[in-house]
Amino acid sequence: DLRNIIHNSNINEPYQPGNSFYPASNVGEINFHEALSYMYDNYMGEIPPDEPTETILDYDLHSGANLIGIPLILEDSSLSSVFGNDATGVIGEGVAASNTGTQWVGSLSNIDSLSGYWVKVNSPTSLSISGTPLSNPTYNLHEGANLISFAGMSSVPIGTALQGYEDVIEGVIGEGVATSNLNGNWVGSLSEFQVGDGYWFKVNQATTFQYNLMSTSSTSQNYTPMDVSLPEDLSTASIDNVFNRIKQ
């Protein structure tokens, strides 16, 4: 078997293109690349790709407007399927819908996994939403304020998640928290992106964006905590005014 081949062969010889791969009966130099291929083909077989696993995200909504994202591929993304009658209204970027009690009406009819939403409820409500997690999706951001989801399935520090985009992203606002980019250093009350939350991203030019989802247990080094004063109801506030406020 392959163990005998490797044992009886001189694998310490430097690899040269064109080296032959000898079976165990012919002791000699071994092309290690071909040996690995031989092992893969004859002993391991084809390794199937990882199958996406269905995930359940739990949301504990407080009375009023909640800024969330649903970074899942849903079997049915309609508002009636996702929220039923638990929510009274949903506001996205430039779209909205209200629940009349019998149906959802408005310009928003389906949840986009890349978007963020203000979800309004009359009383504290718990939701469990199941679907397939996104796999490192790409967000197409336009210049200005973009309301998007957070694609991670675990929290990630701001400086880690936004690494490489310091020249483009000016600030990020979550529900009751915010951070501003000051010369590549993130300053504010938002230190980590949280699973299931939505965020406003302010960018200085149109760009494609992917979160760096490499998890880490420590707060990123280029983050400085600072209290930030935000309007009590961000869902009705002018986003541009809020971004201007956190930069002061």
Short mmCIF file of C-alpha atoms in Angstrom, two decimals:
data_model
loop_
_atom_site.label_atom_id
_atom_site.label_comp_id
_atom_site.label_asym_id
_atom_site.label_seq_id
_atom_site.Cartn_x
_atom_site.Cartn_y
_atom_site.Cartn_z
CA ASP A 1 0.00 0.00 0.00
CA LEU A 2 0.98 3.66 -0.01
CA ARG A 3 2.68 3.37 3.38
CA ASN A 4 5.06 0.74 1.95
CA ILE A 5 5.70 2.89 -1.07
CA ILE A 6 6.66 5.85 1.08
CA HIS A 7 8.61 3.68 3.53
CA ASN A 8 10.64 2.04 0.75
CA SER A 9 11.19 5.23 -1.20
CA ASN A 10 13.47 8.16 -0.72
CA ILE A 11 11.05 11.04 -0.19
CA ASN A 12 13.87 13.28 0.97
CA GLU A 13 15.12 13.73 -2.57
CA PRO A 14 14.17 17.18 -3.91
CA TYR A 15 11.20 17.15 -6.20
CA GLN A 16 12.09 17.52 -9.85
CA PRO A 17 9.45 17.93 -12.56
CA GLY A 18 9.04 14.68 -14.40
CA ASN A 19 10.22 12.41 -11.57
CA SER A 20 8.64 8.98 -11.82
CA PHE A 21 6.39 7.46 -9.24
CA TYR A 22 7.55 3.90 -8.51
CA PRO A 23 5.43 1.16 -6.95
CA ALA A 24 6.71 -0.64 -3.83
CA SER A 25 8.51 -3.30 -5.86
CA ASN A 26 10.71 -0.65 -7.46
CA VAL A 27 12.45 1.27 -4.73
CA GLY A 28 13.58 4.68 -5.87
CA GLU A 29 12.72 8.33 -5.95
CA ILE A 30 9.10 9.27 -5.36
CA ASN A 31 7.14 12.12 -6.83
CA PHE A 32 5.40 13.17 -3.63
CA HIS A 33 2.73 15.12 -5.50
CA GLU A 34 1.78 11.97 -7.41
CA ALA A 35 1.92 9.95 -4.17
CA LEU A 36 -0.64 12.20 -2.59
CA SER A 37 -2.79 11.97 -5.69
CA TYR A 38 -2.46 8.16 -5.60
CA MET A 39 -3.51 8.09 -1.97
CA TYR A 40 -6.46 10.36 -2.69
CA ASP A 41 -7.65 8.34 -5.70
CA ASN A 42 -7.17 4.87 -4.23
CA TYR A 43 -7.66 5.22 -0.52
CA MET A 44 -9.77 8.29 0.19
CA GLY A 45 -12.07 8.55 -2.75
CA GLU A 46 -13.84 11.78 -3.60
CA ILE A 47 -14.40 14.05 -0.63
CA PRO A 48 -17.82 15.62 -0.95
CA PRO A 49 -18.07 19.36 -0.32
CA ASP A 50 -19.47 20.50 2.98
CA GLU A 51 -23.24 20.57 2.85
CA PRO A 52 -24.88 23.78 4.06
CA THR A 53 -26.53 23.19 7.41
CA GLU A 54 -29.89 24.67 8.23
CA THR A 55 -29.63 27.18 11.04
CA ILE A 56 -32.22 28.71 13.34
CA LEU A 57 -31.77 32.33 14.35
CA ASP A 58 -33.63 33.47 17.45
CA TYR A 59 -34.74 37.08 17.75
CA ASP A 60 -35.92 38.70 20.97
CA LEU A 61 -37.70 41.82 19.78
CA HIS A 62 -38.55 44.65 22.14
CA SER A 63 -41.62 46.81 21.79
CA GLY A 64 -41.10 49.34 19.01
CA ALA A 65 -38.59 49.27 16.15
CA ASN A 66 -35.84 46.62 16.06
CA LEU A 67 -32.95 46.82 13.59
CA ILE A 68 -32.29 43.29 12.34
CA GLY A 69 -30.89 41.33 9.42
CA ILE A 70 -31.84 37.81 8.35
CA PRO A 71 -28.69 36.40 6.64
CA LEU A 72 -30.35 33.14 5.66
CA ILE A 73 -31.56 31.56 2.45
CA LEU A 74 -35.23 31.11 3.29
CA GLU A 75 -37.58 28.54 1.83
CA ASP A 76 -40.29 31.20 1.84
CA SER A 77 -39.07 34.79 2.18
CA SER A 78 -42.50 36.46 2.11
CA LEU A 79 -43.33 38.77 5.01
CA SER A 80 -46.35 36.68 5.94
CA SER A 81 -44.17 33.57 6.20
CA VAL A 82 -41.29 35.22 8.08
CA PHE A 83 -43.27 37.40 10.49
CA GLY A 84 -46.88 36.27 10.27
CA ASN A 85 -48.86 38.64 12.47
CA ASP A 86 -46.08 39.05 15.04
CA ALA A 87 -44.92 42.32 13.47
CA THR A 88 -46.96 45.39 12.62
CA GLY A 89 -44.55 46.83 10.09
CA VAL A 90 -41.20 46.36 8.37
CA ILE A 91 -39.04 49.15 6.94
CA GLY A 92 -36.09 48.55 4.64
CA GLU A 93 -33.89 50.91 2.66
CA GLY A 94 -36.39 52.75 0.48
CA VAL A 95 -39.12 50.14 0.99
CA ALA A 96 -41.73 49.42 3.65
CA ALA A 97 -44.79 47.33 4.42
CA SER A 98 -47.53 47.36 7.04
CA ASN A 99 -49.52 44.49 8.47
CA THR A 100 -53.26 45.19 8.28
CA GLY A 101 -54.03 42.10 10.35
CA THR A 102 -55.12 40.14 7.30
CA GLN A 103 -52.32 40.89 4.84
CA TRP A 104 -49.08 42.76 4.30
CA VAL A 105 -49.35 45.85 2.08
CA GLY A 106 -46.66 48.16 0.74
CA SER A 107 -43.59 48.25 -1.48
CA LEU A 108 -41.84 45.47 0.46
CA SER A 109 -43.08 41.92 -0.02
CA ASN A 110 -40.07 39.63 0.53
CA ILE A 111 -37.05 39.59 2.82
CA ASP A 112 -33.65 39.98 1.14
CA SER A 113 -30.94 38.13 3.06
CA LEU A 114 -28.41 40.90 2.31
CA SER A 115 -30.60 43.73 3.58
CA GLY A 116 -31.27 45.16 7.02
CA TYR A 117 -34.75 45.99 8.30
CA TRP A 118 -36.53 47.89 11.02
CA VAL A 119 -39.13 45.47 12.37
CA LYS A 120 -41.88 47.01 14.48
CA VAL A 121 -43.80 45.07 17.13
CA ASN A 122 -46.37 46.23 19.68
CA SER A 123 -45.02 44.13 22.55
CA PRO A 124 -41.94 42.02 23.33
CA THR A 125 -41.88 39.20 20.81
CA SER A 126 -39.66 36.16 20.21
CA LEU A 127 -39.11 34.90 16.67
CA SER A 128 -37.27 31.81 15.43
CA ILE A 129 -36.35 31.91 11.75
CA SER A 130 -34.76 28.94 9.99
CA GLY A 131 -32.78 28.79 6.78
CA THR A 132 -29.41 28.11 5.21
CA PRO A 133 -26.60 30.53 6.21
CA LEU A 134 -25.05 32.67 3.52
CA SER A 135 -21.55 31.72 2.43
CA ASN A 136 -19.37 34.84 2.49
CA PRO A 137 -21.77 36.91 0.35
CA THR A 138 -20.83 40.04 -1.58
CA TYR A 139 -22.69 43.27 -0.85
CA ASN A 140 -22.99 45.88 -3.59
CA LEU A 141 -22.90 49.17 -1.73
CA HIS A 142 -23.82 52.49 -3.30
CA GLU A 143 -22.31 55.79 -2.24
CA GLY A 144 -23.96 57.04 0.93
CA ALA A 145 -25.95 55.10 3.51
CA ASN A 146 -26.72 51.39 2.95
CA LEU A 147 -28.94 49.30 5.23
CA ILE A 148 -27.53 45.75 5.21
CA SER A 149 -27.45 42.53 7.22
CA PHE A 150 -24.48 41.04 9.04
CA ALA A 151 -23.65 37.73 7.35
CA GLY A 152 -21.79 36.08 10.22
CA MET A 153 -23.07 33.28 12.42
CA SER A 154 -20.98 34.51 15.36
CA SER A 155 -19.97 37.97 16.55
CA VAL A 156 -16.90 39.57 14.98
CA PRO A 157 -14.98 42.69 16.13
CA ILE A 158 -15.44 45.78 14.00
CA GLY A 159 -11.77 46.13 13.06
CA THR A 160 -11.60 42.49 11.98
CA ALA A 161 -14.83 42.46 9.98
CA LEU A 162 -14.03 45.68 8.12
CA GLN A 163 -10.32 45.06 7.55
CA GLY A 164 -9.25 46.34 4.15
CA TYR A 165 -12.18 48.75 3.75
CA GLU A 166 -10.91 51.59 5.95
CA ASP A 167 -10.54 53.87 2.90
CA VAL A 168 -14.15 53.33 1.83
CA ILE A 169 -16.34 52.90 4.91
CA GLU A 170 -16.82 56.12 6.88
CA GLY A 171 -19.05 54.80 9.63
CA VAL A 172 -21.49 52.13 10.78
CA ILE A 173 -24.68 52.55 12.80
CA GLY A 174 -26.49 49.76 14.61
CA GLU A 175 -29.50 49.95 16.90
CA GLY A 176 -28.41 52.35 19.63
CA VAL A 177 -24.71 52.00 18.79
CA ALA A 178 -22.36 53.46 16.21
CA THR A 179 -18.74 53.69 15.13
CA SER A 180 -16.90 56.20 13.00
CA ASN A 181 -13.74 55.76 10.97
CA LEU A 182 -11.14 58.25 12.13
CA ASN A 183 -7.98 57.78 10.09
CA GLY A 184 -8.41 54.01 10.01
CA ASN A 185 -9.29 53.73 13.71
CA TRP A 186 -12.84 52.77 14.63
CA VAL A 187 -14.17 55.01 17.38
CA GLY A 188 -17.54 54.70 19.07
CA SER A 189 -19.91 52.48 21.03
CA LEU A 190 -20.17 49.74 18.38
CA SER A 191 -17.34 47.26 18.99
CA GLU A 192 -18.68 44.04 17.43
CA PHE A 193 -21.09 42.96 14.73
CA GLN A 194 -23.75 40.75 16.29
CA VAL A 195 -25.56 37.79 14.75
CA GLY A 196 -28.98 38.71 13.39
CA ASP A 197 -28.52 42.47 13.58
CA GLY A 198 -28.85 45.01 10.80
CA TYR A 199 -26.56 47.99 10.20
CA TRP A 200 -26.34 51.23 8.30
CA PHE A 201 -23.05 51.50 6.39
CA LYS A 202 -21.89 54.91 5.17
CA VAL A 203 -19.44 54.62 2.27
CA ASN A 204 -17.73 57.38 0.29
CA GLN A 205 -18.03 55.60 -3.06
CA ALA A 206 -19.80 52.68 -4.68
CA THR A 207 -18.01 49.47 -3.80
CA THR A 208 -18.37 45.72 -3.41
CA PHE A 209 -17.96 44.54 0.14
CA GLN A 210 -17.46 41.26 2.02
CA TYR A 211 -17.23 40.90 5.77
CA ASN A 212 -14.02 39.36 7.07
CA LEU A 213 -15.69 36.68 9.19
CA MET A 214 -12.53 35.26 10.76
CA SER A 215 -13.64 34.98 14.37
CA THR A 216 -11.55 36.19 17.28
CA SER A 217 -12.26 36.40 20.97
CA SER A 218 -10.46 39.69 21.53
CA THR A 219 -11.52 43.20 20.61
CA SER A 220 -9.68 44.47 17.54
CA GLN A 221 -6.70 46.70 18.24
CA ASN A 222 -7.87 49.55 16.01
CA TYR A 223 -11.09 50.13 17.94
CA THR A 224 -11.52 52.87 20.55
CA PRO A 225 -14.63 52.78 22.77
CA MET A 226 -16.50 56.07 23.06
CA ASP A 227 -20.00 57.05 24.08
CA VAL A 228 -22.07 58.16 21.12
CA SER A 229 -25.30 60.13 21.40
CA LEU A 230 -27.94 58.79 19.02
CA PRO A 231 -31.62 59.64 18.50
CA GLU A 232 -33.98 57.49 20.56
CA ASP A 233 -35.85 56.34 17.46
CA LEU A 234 -33.28 55.68 14.74
CA SER A 235 -35.96 54.20 12.48
CA THR A 236 -37.39 57.68 11.85
CA ALA A 237 -34.16 59.68 12.06
CA SER A 238 -32.26 61.13 9.14
CA ILE A 239 -29.38 58.71 8.61
CA ASP A 240 -27.12 61.42 7.15
CA ASN A 241 -27.72 63.59 10.23
CA VAL A 242 -26.90 60.65 12.50
CA PHE A 243 -23.63 59.98 10.67
CA ASN A 244 -22.71 63.65 10.95
CA ARG A 245 -23.45 63.52 14.67
CA ILE A 246 -21.17 60.56 15.40
CA LYS A 247 -18.26 62.21 13.58
CA GLN A 248 -18.40 65.26 15.81
#
